[in-house]
CSV table of C-alpha atoms in Angstrom, one decimal:
chain,number,residue,atom,x,y,z
H,1,MET,CA,69.8,102.9,111.7
H,2,ILE,CA,71.1,99.4,112.4
H,3,HIS,CA,70.0,97.1,109.5
H,4,GLN,CA,68.3,94.0,110.6
H,5,LEU,CA,70.6,91.8,108.6
H,6,THR,CA,73.7,92.5,110.7
H,7,ALA,CA,75.5,90.5,113.4
H,8,ILE,CA,76.5,92.7,116.3
H,9,HIS,CA,77.9,91.1,119.4
H,10,PRO,CA,76.0,92.3,122.5
H,11,ASP,CA,79.3,93.4,124.2
H,12,ALA,CA,80.2,95.7,121.4
H,13,ARG,CA,79.9,99.4,122.4
H,14,ILE,CA,78.1,101.3,119.7
H,15,GLY,CA,77.7,105.1,120.1
H,16,ALA,CA,74.6,107.2,119.3
H,17,ASP,CA,73.5,107.8,115.7
H,18,VAL,CA,75.7,105.0,114.3
H,19,SER,CA,74.4,103.5,111.1
H,20,VAL,CA,75.3,99.9,110.0
H,21,GLY,CA,74.4,98.4,106.7
H,22,PRO,CA,73.3,94.8,105.9
H,23,PHE,CA,75.5,91.8,106.2
H,24,THR,CA,78.0,93.6,108.5
H,25,THR,CA,79.6,91.8,111.4
H,26,ILE,CA,80.8,93.5,114.6
H,27,ASP,CA,82.6,91.4,117.1
H,28,ALA,CA,83.0,91.7,120.9
H,29,ASN,CA,85.6,94.1,122.3
H,30,VAL,CA,84.8,96.7,119.7
H,31,GLU,CA,84.0,100.4,120.3
H,32,ILE,CA,82.5,102.7,117.7
H,33,GLY,CA,82.0,106.4,118.2
H,34,GLU,CA,78.9,108.4,117.7
H,35,GLY,CA,77.8,109.4,114.2
H,36,THR,CA,79.9,106.8,112.4
H,37,GLN,CA,78.5,105.3,109.2
H,38,ILE,CA,79.3,101.6,108.4
H,39,GLY,CA,78.4,100.2,105.1
H,40,SER,CA,77.4,96.7,104.0
H,41,ASN,CA,79.6,93.6,104.2
H,42,VAL,CA,82.0,95.3,106.6
H,43,THR,CA,83.8,93.1,109.2
H,44,ILE,CA,84.9,94.7,112.4
H,45,LEU,CA,86.8,92.3,114.7
H,46,SER,CA,87.9,92.3,118.3
H,47,GLY,CA,90.3,95.1,119.2
H,48,ALA,CA,88.8,97.7,116.9
H,49,ARG,CA,88.4,101.2,118.3
H,50,ILE,CA,86.7,103.5,115.8
H,51,GLY,CA,86.2,107.2,116.5
H,52,ARG,CA,83.3,109.6,115.8
H,53,ASN,CA,81.8,110.5,112.5
H,54,CYS,CA,83.9,108.0,110.5
H,55,HIS,CA,82.7,106.5,107.3
H,56,ILE,CA,83.5,102.8,106.7
H,57,HIS,CA,82.6,101.6,103.2
H,58,ALA,CA,81.5,98.2,101.9
H,59,GLY,CA,83.8,95.3,102.3
H,60,ALA,CA,86.3,96.9,104.7
H,61,VAL,CA,87.9,94.6,107.3
H,62,ILE,CA,89.1,96.3,110.5
H,63,ALA,CA,91.2,94.7,113.3
H,64,GLY,CA,92.0,91.5,111.4
H,65,ILE,CA,94.8,89.5,113.0
H,66,PRO,CA,98.3,90.4,111.8
H,67,GLN,CA,99.9,88.7,108.8
H,68,ASP,CA,103.0,88.2,110.9
H,69,LEU,CA,104.3,84.7,111.7
H,70,LYS,CA,105.5,86.0,115.1
H,71,PHE,CA,102.0,86.8,116.2
H,72,ARG,CA,100.8,84.5,119.0
H,73,GLY,CA,97.3,85.7,119.6
H,74,GLU,CA,98.2,88.5,122.0
H,75,ASP,CA,95.6,91.2,122.8
H,76,SER,CA,96.1,94.2,120.6
H,77,LEU,CA,94.2,97.1,119.0
H,78,ALA,CA,93.4,98.8,115.7
H,79,ILE,CA,92.6,102.4,116.5
H,80,ILE,CA,90.9,104.8,114.0
H,81,GLY,CA,90.5,108.5,114.9
H,82,ASP,CA,87.5,110.8,114.3
H,83,ASN,CA,86.3,111.9,110.9
H,84,THR,CA,88.3,109.3,109.0
H,85,THR,CA,87.1,107.5,105.9
H,86,LEU,CA,88.0,104.0,104.8
H,87,ARG,CA,86.8,103.2,101.3
H,88,GLU,CA,85.8,99.9,99.8
H,89,CYS,CA,87.7,96.8,100.8
H,90,VAL,CA,90.3,98.6,102.9
H,91,THR,CA,92.0,96.2,105.4
H,92,VAL,CA,93.5,97.4,108.7
H,93,ASN,CA,95.3,94.7,110.8
H,94,ARG,CA,95.6,95.1,114.6
H,95,GLY,CA,99.0,95.3,116.3
H,96,THR,CA,101.4,92.7,117.6
H,97,ALA,CA,103.5,92.4,120.8
H,98,SER,CA,105.9,94.8,119.1
H,99,LYS,CA,103.7,97.9,119.6
H,100,GLY,CA,100.4,96.5,120.6
H,101,ARG,CA,98.4,98.7,118.3
H,102,THR,CA,97.9,99.9,114.7
H,103,VAL,CA,96.8,103.6,114.6
H,104,ILE,CA,95.1,105.7,112.0
H,105,GLY,CA,94.6,109.3,112.9
H,106,SER,CA,91.7,111.7,112.4
H,107,GLY,CA,90.6,113.3,109.2
H,108,THR,CA,92.4,110.7,107.1
H,109,LEU,CA,91.2,109.2,103.8
H,110,ILE,CA,92.3,105.7,102.8
H,111,MET,CA,91.0,104.8,99.4
H,112,ALA,CA,89.7,101.4,98.1
H,113,TYR,CA,91.7,98.2,98.3
H,114,SER,CA,94.5,99.7,100.4
H,115,HIS,CA,96.1,97.7,103.3
H,116,VAL,CA,97.5,99.0,106.6
H,117,ALA,CA,99.5,96.3,108.3
H,118,HIS,CA,100.2,95.5,111.9
H,119,ASP,CA,101.7,98.3,114.2
H,120,CYS,CA,101.6,101.0,111.5
H,121,VAL,CA,101.0,104.5,112.7
H,122,VAL,CA,99.2,106.8,110.1
H,123,GLY,CA,98.8,110.4,111.1
H,124,ASP,CA,96.1,113.0,110.8
H,125,ASN,CA,94.8,114.3,107.5
H,126,VAL,CA,96.7,111.8,105.4
H,127,ILE,CA,95.5,110.7,102.0
H,128,ILE,CA,96.4,107.1,100.9
H,129,SER,CA,95.2,106.5,97.4
H,130,ASN,CA,93.8,103.3,95.9
H,131,ALA,CA,95.5,99.9,96.3
H,132,THR,CA,98.4,101.2,98.4
H,133,GLN,CA,100.0,98.7,100.7
H,134,LEU,CA,101.7,99.6,103.9
H,135,ALA,CA,103.9,96.8,105.4
H,136,GLY,CA,104.3,96.3,109.1
H,137,GLU,CA,105.4,99.1,111.4
H,138,VAL,CA,105.4,101.8,108.8
H,139,ILE,CA,105.0,105.4,110.0
H,140,VAL,CA,103.1,108.0,107.9
H,141,ASP,CA,103.2,111.5,109.3
H,142,ASP,CA,100.4,114.1,109.1
H,143,TYR,CA,99.3,115.5,105.8
H,144,ALA,CA,101.2,113.0,103.7
H,145,VAL,CA,99.7,112.2,100.3
H,146,ILE,CA,100.5,108.8,98.8
H,147,GLY,CA,99.7,108.0,95.2
H,148,GLY,CA,97.8,104.9,94.2
H,149,GLY,CA,99.4,101.5,93.9
H,150,THR,CA,102.3,102.4,96.2
H,151,LEU,CA,104.2,99.7,98.0
H,152,VAL,CA,105.9,100.6,101.3
H,153,HIS,CA,108.6,98.4,102.9
H,154,GLN,CA,108.3,97.6,106.6
H,155,PHE,CA,109.7,100.0,109.1
H,156,CYS,CA,109.8,102.9,106.6
H,157,HIS,CA,109.0,106.4,107.9
H,158,LEU,CA,107.2,108.8,105.6
H,159,GLY,CA,107.5,112.4,106.8
H,160,PRO,CA,104.8,115.1,107.0
H,161,HIS,CA,103.5,117.1,104.1
H,162,ILE,CA,105.0,114.8,101.5
H,163,MET,CA,103.7,113.9,98.0
H,164,VAL,CA,104.5,110.5,96.6
H,165,GLN,CA,103.8,109.5,93.0
H,166,GLY,CA,101.5,106.6,92.2
H,167,GLY,CA,103.1,103.2,91.7
H,168,ALA,CA,106.1,104.0,93.9
H,169,LEU,CA,108.2,101.3,95.5
H,170,ILE,CA,109.4,102.8,98.8
H,171,ASN,CA,112.2,101.1,100.7
H,172,LYS,CA,113.8,104.3,102.3
H,173,ASP,CA,112.5,107.0,104.6
H,174,ILE,CA,111.1,110.1,102.9
H,175,PRO,CA,111.9,113.3,104.8
H,176,PRO,CA,109.4,116.1,105.5
H,177,PHE,CA,107.9,118.5,102.9
H,178,VAL,CA,109.2,116.8,99.7
H,179,LYS,CA,107.9,115.3,96.5
H,180,ALA,CA,109.2,111.8,95.8
H,181,ALA,CA,109.0,110.1,92.4
H,182,ARG,CA,110.9,108.0,89.7
H,183,GLU,CA,112.3,104.5,90.0
H,184,PRO,CA,114.1,104.0,92.2
H,185,ILE,CA,112.2,106.4,94.4
H,186,SER,CA,114.0,109.8,94.6
H,187,PHE,CA,113.8,113.3,95.8
H,188,THR,CA,112.2,115.5,93.1
H,189,GLY,CA,111.7,118.8,94.9
H,190,ILE,CA,109.6,120.5,97.5
H,191,ASN,CA,105.9,119.9,97.8
H,192,ALA,CA,105.4,123.7,97.5
H,193,ILE,CA,101.8,123.6,96.3
H,194,GLY,CA,100.8,121.4,99.2
H,195,LEU,CA,102.6,123.6,101.6
H,196,ARG,CA,101.0,126.8,100.3
H,197,ARG,CA,97.6,125.2,100.6
H,198,ARG,CA,98.3,124.4,104.2
H,199,GLY,CA,99.3,127.9,105.1
H,200,PHE,CA,103.0,127.9,105.0
H,201,SER,CA,104.4,131.3,104.2
H,202,VAL,CA,106.7,132.1,101.2
H,203,GLU,CA,109.5,132.6,103.7
H,204,GLN,CA,109.0,129.2,105.3
H,205,ILE,CA,108.9,127.5,101.9
H,206,ASP,CA,112.1,129.3,100.9
H,207,GLU,CA,113.7,128.1,104.1
H,208,ILE,CA,112.7,124.5,103.4
H,209,HIS,CA,114.1,124.9,99.8
H,210,ASN,CA,117.4,126.1,101.2
H,211,VAL,CA,117.8,123.2,103.6
H,212,TYR,CA,117.2,120.7,100.8
H,213,ARG,CA,119.5,122.5,98.4
H,214,HIS,CA,122.3,121.8,100.9
H,215,LEU,CA,121.1,118.3,101.5
H,216,TYR,CA,120.7,117.2,97.8
H,217,ALA,CA,122.5,119.7,95.6
H,218,SER,CA,125.8,120.4,97.4
H,219,GLY,CA,127.7,117.4,96.3
H,220,LEU,CA,128.2,116.4,100.0
H,221,ASN,CA,127.2,113.2,101.6
H,222,PHE,CA,124.3,113.5,104.0
H,223,THR,CA,126.5,113.6,107.2
H,224,GLU,CA,128.6,116.4,105.7
H,225,ALA,CA,125.5,118.2,104.4
H,226,LEU,CA,123.8,118.2,107.8
H,227,ALA,CA,127.0,119.6,109.4
H,228,LYS,CA,127.0,122.4,106.8
H,229,ILE,CA,123.3,123.1,107.3
H,230,GLU,CA,123.8,123.5,111.1
H,231,ALA,CA,126.9,125.7,110.5
H,232,GLU,CA,125.5,128.0,107.8
H,233,LEU,CA,121.7,128.2,108.1
H,234,PRO,CA,120.0,129.9,111.0
H,235,GLN,CA,118.4,127.7,113.6
H,236,SER,CA,114.6,127.3,113.2
H,237,PRO,CA,112.0,124.7,114.0
H,238,LEU,CA,111.7,123.8,110.3
H,239,ARG,CA,115.4,123.4,109.8
H,240,ASP,CA,115.7,121.4,113.0
H,241,GLN,CA,112.8,119.2,112.1
H,242,ILE,CA,114.4,118.2,108.8
H,243,ILE,CA,117.8,117.6,110.5
H,244,ASP,CA,116.3,115.5,113.2
H,245,PHE,CA,114.4,113.4,110.7
H,246,VAL,CA,117.4,112.7,108.5
H,247,ARG,CA,119.6,111.8,111.5
H,248,HIS,CA,117.1,109.3,112.9
H,249,ALA,CA,116.2,107.7,109.6
H,250,ASP,CA,116.9,104.1,110.4
H,251,ARG,CA,116.5,102.9,106.8
H,252,GLY,CA,118.3,106.0,105.4
H,253,ILE,CA,116.5,108.6,103.3
H,254,ILE,CA,115.7,108.6,99.6
H,255,ARG,CA,118.5,109.8,97.2
H,256,GLY,CA,118.3,112.9,95.0
């Protein structure tokens, strides 16, 4: 299952039932979990840690050195979880001294020509569509869906269960459970369809709607709106998750 026209360093650790296509290069200090399929012309460099049953398509480059002028050759990793797919020509840089690792979770799909820069953390079951570019130290939480051609500014935080339109320019944090669209990028409602598909109840979706009505439709600034939410809406994990995200949004959240 290893094509004869490959270059695999003898120190690379390759699991059982891994297949590797022609003209692929696998460096030293690489670990690849069992059952993973690696296409042709893939480059897997030192520091790559790839999980089980992943699918790496032609032309992908994993664990390339960071495109960060502060990088000084320090040891770092690019970690990819189980059952994740990287389509054609995806690039994933390894970390820098800032965090030491770039992480992509399990069950995630990153479509062709997308880039994940140094020290990013991409969660589980995320979908990143074609030609999306994540700058350094971006966080993308579980079940986020990002439309094609999206550009994400460094240090942004994209919350769980969000839906972002294609071609978006993101320079603010996007709070959980919402849809984001327009130019400049703005809150356009709750990702209700996605939430229903993932098992959220009608009552939970209504609760999320109510929190965001206070946040975006009350005429208050965000600080005042959070205080009103805490005073008037019953405490719950969903309510508190949104409050905590907004309060800790270092770049500020998108506007309504």
